[in-house]
Amino acid sequence: MNTPIGIFDSGVGGTSIWKEINRLLPSEATVYLADSRNAPYGNKSKEAISALAVKNTELLLSYNCKLIVVACNTATTNAIGFLRKTYPVPFVGIEPAIKPAALQTRTKKVGVLATQGTLSSALFYNTAKLHASGITVIEREGKGLVELIETGKQQSEETRNLLKEYLQPMLEAGIDCLVLGCTHYPYLVPTLKTILPEHIKIIDSGEAVARQTKALLQERNLAASPNTVPKHQFYSNADVAVLSSFVKDPVIQVSFLDF
Ligand code: DGL
């Protein structure tokens, strides 16, 4: 089926997921919504996050999307249950990669950097309880990081200083895995590498989301015909130039849309 995959995030962070999906599924068309005007989602209530997720989902459905990727940990952990109950299309969500970290850690100490909305969600709590028993999980809210990334400052001194502050207690506790629980944070990896000792593994869920998307498309007979040259549409309701700088593909058109 050659209709597009819909992807949304509170802003530019979900482009890190789009890149994984596009790498694994090069024939699939996509529509990406960056709801940057409402970023960050992370400190909003569950109800407010659900309302934004509904708005984005309904817009993607108006583009005839066959499957929707909620490329935002905060929206997934707060709203995916409701979305799945309400709309007939399949949804793929993203959650902090606690399980892979729990399997890889040797020190039995894992750090999780995520938004307040994700860390306080029932889904995160249940996942951590299920997969991280016997492991110390050191959580930290990445307060302010989404705003810095949304303004293209992911490699600034300000960002580096915030990260140093947030990671210090994790380093003191002896973590050997750091889970990036927000789709904006993969863009912090170059800065993180200047702070973290080399033996600490940085783990995110992007590739797993792409694999899950592929599996669902196959299972539901929704995959695009092979060798299709797909169309990609990117929309931002704020600064289009910032979204373009994250997409980094001159062929792909990024447009303003008032949503
Ligand atoms: N990319 C979103 C996430 O994965 C950022 C949340 C926010 O806007 O605070 O959680």
CSV table of C-alpha atoms and ligand atoms in Angstrom, one decimal:
chain,number,residue,atom,x,y,z
A,1,MET,CA,0.0,0.0,0.0
A,2,ASN,CA,1.6,3.2,-1.1
A,3,THR,CA,-0.1,5.6,1.3
A,4,PRO,CA,2.3,7.3,3.7
A,5,ILE,CA,3.4,6.4,7.3
A,6,GLY,CA,2.6,9.3,9.6
A,7,ILE,CA,5.1,10.4,12.2
A,8,PHE,CA,4.7,13.1,14.9
A,9,ASP,CA,6.7,14.6,17.7
A,10,SER,CA,6.5,17.6,19.9
A,11,GLY,CA,9.1,19.1,17.6
A,12,VAL,CA,12.3,18.2,15.7
A,13,GLY,CA,13.3,15.3,17.9
A,14,GLY,CA,11.3,12.7,16.0
A,15,THR,CA,13.4,13.3,12.9
A,16,SER,CA,15.9,11.0,14.7
A,17,ILE,CA,13.3,8.3,14.4
A,18,TRP,CA,12.3,9.3,10.8
A,19,LYS,CA,16.0,8.7,9.8
A,20,GLU,CA,15.9,5.1,11.2
A,21,ILE,CA,12.6,4.4,9.5
A,22,ASN,CA,13.8,5.8,6.2
A,23,ARG,CA,17.0,3.8,6.4
A,24,LEU,CA,15.1,0.5,7.0
A,25,LEU,CA,12.1,1.2,4.8
A,26,PRO,CA,13.4,3.3,1.9
A,27,SER,CA,10.3,2.7,-0.3
A,28,GLU,CA,7.9,4.1,2.3
A,29,ALA,CA,6.4,7.6,1.9
A,30,THR,CA,6.1,9.6,5.1
A,31,VAL,CA,4.4,12.7,6.5
A,32,TYR,CA,6.2,14.2,9.5
A,33,LEU,CA,4.6,16.7,11.9
A,34,ALA,CA,6.8,18.8,14.2
A,35,ASP,CA,4.5,20.3,16.7
A,36,SER,CA,7.3,22.7,17.8
A,37,ARG,CA,4.8,25.4,18.7
A,38,ASN,CA,3.6,23.3,21.6
A,39,ALA,CA,7.1,22.0,22.7
A,40,PRO,CA,8.0,20.9,25.2
A,41,TYR,CA,5.3,18.3,25.9
A,42,GLY,CA,7.3,17.0,28.8
A,43,ASN,CA,6.0,19.3,31.5
A,44,LYS,CA,2.3,19.3,30.4
A,45,SER,CA,-0.5,17.2,32.1
A,46,LYS,CA,-1.5,13.8,30.8
A,47,GLU,CA,-4.7,15.3,29.5
A,48,ALA,CA,-3.0,18.1,27.6
A,49,ILE,CA,-0.5,15.7,26.1
A,50,SER,CA,-3.4,13.4,25.0
A,51,ALA,CA,-5.2,16.3,23.4
A,52,LEU,CA,-2.1,17.3,21.4
A,53,ALA,CA,-1.6,13.6,20.4
A,54,VAL,CA,-5.2,13.5,19.2
A,55,LYS,CA,-4.8,16.7,17.2
A,56,ASN,CA,-1.6,15.4,15.5
A,57,THR,CA,-3.2,12.0,14.8
A,58,GLU,CA,-6.3,13.5,13.2
A,59,LEU,CA,-4.2,15.6,10.9
A,60,LEU,CA,-2.1,12.6,9.9
A,61,LEU,CA,-5.2,10.6,9.2
A,62,SER,CA,-6.4,13.5,6.9
A,63,TYR,CA,-3.2,12.7,4.8
A,64,ASN,CA,-4.4,9.2,4.6
A,65,CYS,CA,-1.7,7.7,6.7
A,66,LYS,CA,-1.8,3.9,7.0
A,67,LEU,CA,0.2,3.6,10.2
A,68,ILE,CA,1.2,6.3,12.8
A,69,VAL,CA,4.5,6.4,14.6
A,70,VAL,CA,4.3,8.4,17.8
A,71,ALA,CA,7.9,9.5,17.7
A,72,CYS,CA,7.8,11.0,21.1
A,73,ASN,CA,8.3,9.2,24.4
A,74,THR,CA,6.2,11.7,26.3
A,75,ALA,CA,3.2,11.3,23.9
A,76,THR,CA,3.6,7.5,23.8
A,77,THR,CA,3.8,7.0,27.6
A,78,ASN,CA,0.8,9.3,28.2
A,79,ALA,CA,-1.5,8.8,25.2
A,80,ILE,CA,-0.8,5.7,23.1
A,81,GLY,CA,-3.4,3.6,24.9
A,82,PHE,CA,-6.1,6.1,24.1
A,83,LEU,CA,-5.0,6.5,20.5
A,84,ARG,CA,-5.0,2.8,20.0
A,85,LYS,CA,-8.5,2.5,21.4
A,86,THR,CA,-9.8,5.5,19.4
A,87,TYR,CA,-8.5,5.2,15.9
A,88,PRO,CA,-8.5,2.2,13.5
A,89,VAL,CA,-4.9,2.5,12.2
A,90,PRO,CA,-2.0,0.7,13.8
A,91,PHE,CA,0.3,2.8,16.1
A,92,VAL,CA,4.0,2.3,16.9
A,93,GLY,CA,5.2,4.1,20.0
A,94,ILE,CA,8.5,4.7,21.6
A,95,GLU,CA,9.5,4.2,25.2
A,96,PRO,CA,12.8,4.5,27.0
A,97,ALA,CA,15.0,1.4,26.3
A,98,ILE,CA,15.1,0.1,29.8
A,99,LYS,CA,15.0,-3.5,28.8
A,100,PRO,CA,18.0,-3.5,26.5
A,101,ALA,CA,19.9,-1.5,29.1
A,102,ALA,CA,19.0,-3.9,31.9
A,103,LEU,CA,20.3,-6.8,29.7
A,104,GLN,CA,23.6,-5.0,28.9
A,105,THR,CA,24.6,-3.5,32.2
A,106,ARG,CA,27.3,-5.1,34.2
A,107,THR,CA,27.4,-2.7,37.1
A,108,LYS,CA,23.6,-3.2,37.5
A,109,LYS,CA,23.2,0.6,37.4
A,110,VAL,CA,21.5,2.4,34.6
A,111,GLY,CA,20.8,6.1,34.0
A,112,VAL,CA,17.7,7.3,32.3
A,113,LEU,CA,17.4,10.8,30.9
A,114,ALA,CA,13.9,11.7,29.9
A,115,THR,CA,11.2,14.3,30.3
A,116,GLN,CA,9.1,14.8,33.4
A,117,GLY,CA,6.0,13.5,31.5
A,118,THR,CA,7.8,10.3,30.6
A,119,LEU,CA,9.3,9.6,34.0
A,120,SER,CA,6.1,10.2,35.8
A,121,SER,CA,4.0,8.0,33.5
A,122,ALA,CA,2.4,4.7,34.5
A,123,LEU,CA,3.8,3.0,31.3
A,124,PHE,CA,7.4,4.0,32.3
A,125,TYR,CA,6.9,2.8,35.8
A,126,ASN,CA,5.5,-0.5,34.7
A,127,THR,CA,8.2,-1.1,32.1
A,128,ALA,CA,10.9,-0.3,34.7
A,129,LYS,CA,9.3,-2.6,37.2
A,130,LEU,CA,9.0,-5.4,34.7
A,131,HIS,CA,12.4,-5.3,33.1
A,132,ALA,CA,14.7,-3.7,35.6
A,133,SER,CA,14.2,-5.7,38.8
A,134,GLY,CA,17.5,-6.0,40.6
A,135,ILE,CA,18.9,-3.0,38.8
A,136,THR,CA,19.3,0.5,40.2
A,137,VAL,CA,17.7,3.0,37.8
A,138,ILE,CA,18.9,6.5,38.3
A,139,GLU,CA,16.4,8.8,36.6
A,140,ARG,CA,16.9,12.4,35.7
A,141,GLU,CA,14.6,14.9,34.1
A,142,GLY,CA,16.4,16.6,31.2
A,143,LYS,CA,14.8,19.9,32.1
A,144,GLY,CA,15.5,22.6,29.4
A,145,LEU,CA,17.2,20.2,26.9
A,146,VAL,CA,14.3,20.0,24.5
A,147,GLU,CA,14.1,23.8,24.3
A,148,LEU,CA,17.8,24.0,23.6
A,149,ILE,CA,17.6,21.4,20.8
A,150,GLU,CA,14.4,23.1,19.4
A,151,THR,CA,16.6,26.3,18.9
A,152,GLY,CA,19.5,24.4,17.4
A,153,LYS,CA,21.7,24.8,20.4
A,154,GLN,CA,22.5,21.1,21.0
A,155,GLN,CA,26.2,21.6,20.9
A,156,SER,CA,26.4,24.8,22.9
A,157,GLU,CA,28.3,25.4,26.1
A,158,GLU,CA,24.9,25.9,27.9
A,159,THR,CA,23.7,22.4,26.8
A,160,ARG,CA,27.1,20.9,27.8
A,161,ASN,CA,26.8,22.4,31.3
A,162,LEU,CA,23.3,21.2,31.8
A,163,LEU,CA,24.2,17.7,30.8
A,164,LYS,CA,27.2,17.7,33.1
A,165,GLU,CA,24.9,18.6,36.0
A,166,TYR,CA,22.3,16.0,35.1
A,167,LEU,CA,24.8,13.2,34.6
A,168,GLN,CA,27.0,13.8,37.6
A,169,PRO,CA,24.8,11.8,40.1
A,170,MET,CA,24.6,9.0,37.5
A,171,LEU,CA,28.4,8.9,37.1
A,172,GLU,CA,28.9,9.0,40.9
A,173,ALA,CA,26.5,6.0,41.2
A,174,GLY,CA,28.6,4.0,38.7
A,175,ILE,CA,26.2,3.6,35.7
A,176,ASP,CA,27.5,1.9,32.7
A,177,CYS,CA,24.5,2.5,30.4
A,178,LEU,CA,22.7,5.7,29.7
A,179,VAL,CA,19.2,5.4,28.2
A,180,LEU,CA,18.1,8.4,26.1
A,181,GLY,CA,14.4,8.5,26.9
A,182,CYS,CA,13.4,11.3,24.6
A,183,THR,CA,13.6,11.4,20.8
A,184,HIS,CA,15.3,14.8,20.9
A,185,TYR,CA,18.3,13.4,22.8
A,186,PRO,CA,20.1,11.4,20.1
A,187,TYR,CA,21.1,14.9,18.8
A,188,LEU,CA,23.0,15.3,22.1
A,189,VAL,CA,25.3,12.4,21.5
A,190,PRO,CA,28.3,14.4,20.2
A,191,THR,CA,28.1,16.6,23.3
A,192,LEU,CA,27.5,13.5,25.6
A,193,LYS,CA,30.6,11.9,24.2
A,194,THR,CA,32.7,14.8,25.5
A,195,ILE,CA,31.3,14.2,29.0
A,196,LEU,CA,30.9,10.5,29.4
A,197,PRO,CA,33.7,8.1,30.0
A,198,GLU,CA,34.1,5.8,27.0
A,199,HIS,CA,32.9,2.6,28.6
A,200,ILE,CA,29.4,4.0,29.2
A,201,LYS,CA,27.0,2.8,26.5
A,202,ILE,CA,24.4,5.3,25.2
A,203,ILE,CA,21.2,3.5,24.3
A,204,ASP,CA,18.2,4.8,22.5
A,205,SER,CA,15.1,3.1,20.9
A,206,GLY,CA,15.2,4.5,17.4
A,207,GLU,CA,16.3,1.4,15.6
A,208,ALA,CA,13.8,-0.8,17.5
A,209,VAL,CA,11.0,1.5,16.5
A,210,ALA,CA,12.0,1.2,12.8
A,211,ARG,CA,12.0,-2.6,13.1
A,212,GLN,CA,8.7,-2.6,14.8
A,213,THR,CA,7.2,-0.4,12.1
A,214,LYS,CA,8.5,-2.8,9.5
A,215,ALA,CA,7.1,-5.8,11.3
A,216,LEU,CA,3.7,-4.2,11.6
A,217,LEU,CA,3.5,-3.2,8.0
A,218,GLN,CA,4.3,-6.7,6.9
A,219,GLU,CA,1.9,-8.3,9.4
A,220,ARG,CA,-1.0,-6.1,8.2
A,221,ASN,CA,-0.1,-6.2,4.5
A,222,LEU,CA,0.5,-2.5,4.4
A,223,ALA,CA,4.0,-2.3,3.0
A,224,ALA,CA,4.7,-0.1,-0.1
A,225,SER,CA,5.5,-1.9,-3.3
A,226,PRO,CA,9.3,-2.4,-3.5
A,227,ASN,CA,11.3,0.1,-5.4
A,228,THR,CA,8.7,2.8,-5.1
A,229,VAL,CA,10.2,6.3,-5.1
A,230,PRO,CA,8.5,7.7,-2.0
A,231,LYS,CA,7.4,11.2,-1.3
A,232,HIS,CA,8.3,12.8,2.0
A,233,GLN,CA,6.4,15.7,3.5
A,234,PHE,CA,7.7,17.6,6.6
A,235,TYR,CA,5.6,20.1,8.3
A,236,SER,CA,6.4,22.5,11.2
A,237,ASN,CA,4.0,24.8,12.9
A,238,ALA,CA,7.0,27.0,14.1
A,239,ASP,CA,10.4,27.6,12.7
A,240,VAL,CA,10.7,25.8,9.4
A,241,ALA,CA,14.5,26.6,9.1
A,242,VAL,CA,15.1,24.7,12.4
A,243,LEU,CA,13.2,21.6,11.2
A,244,SER,CA,15.1,21.7,7.8
A,245,SER,CA,18.4,21.8,9.6
A,246,PHE,CA,17.6,18.5,11.3
A,247,VAL,CA,16.2,16.9,8.2
A,248,LYS,CA,19.4,17.8,6.3
A,249,ASP,CA,18.2,16.6,3.0
A,250,PRO,CA,18.1,19.3,0.2
A,251,VAL,CA,15.6,17.2,-1.8
A,252,ILE,CA,13.0,17.0,0.9
A,253,GLN,CA,10.7,19.9,1.2
A,254,VAL,CA,9.9,21.3,4.6
A,255,SER,CA,6.9,23.5,4.9
A,256,PHE,CA,5.1,25.6,7.4
A,257,LEU,CA,1.6,24.4,8.4
A,258,ASP,CA,-0.7,26.0,10.9
A,259,PHE,CA,-1.8,23.1,13.1
B,1,DGL,N1,10.7,14.2,21.7
B,1,DGL,C1,9.9,14.2,22.9
B,1,DGL,C2,10.0,12.9,23.7
B,1,DGL,O1,10.5,12.0,23.1
B,1,DGL,C3,10.2,15.5,23.7
B,1,DGL,C4,9.2,15.8,24.7
B,1,DGL,C5,8.9,17.2,25.0
B,1,DGL,O2,8.5,17.9,24.1
B,1,DGL,O3,9.1,17.6,26.1
B,1,DGL,O4,9.7,12.8,24.8
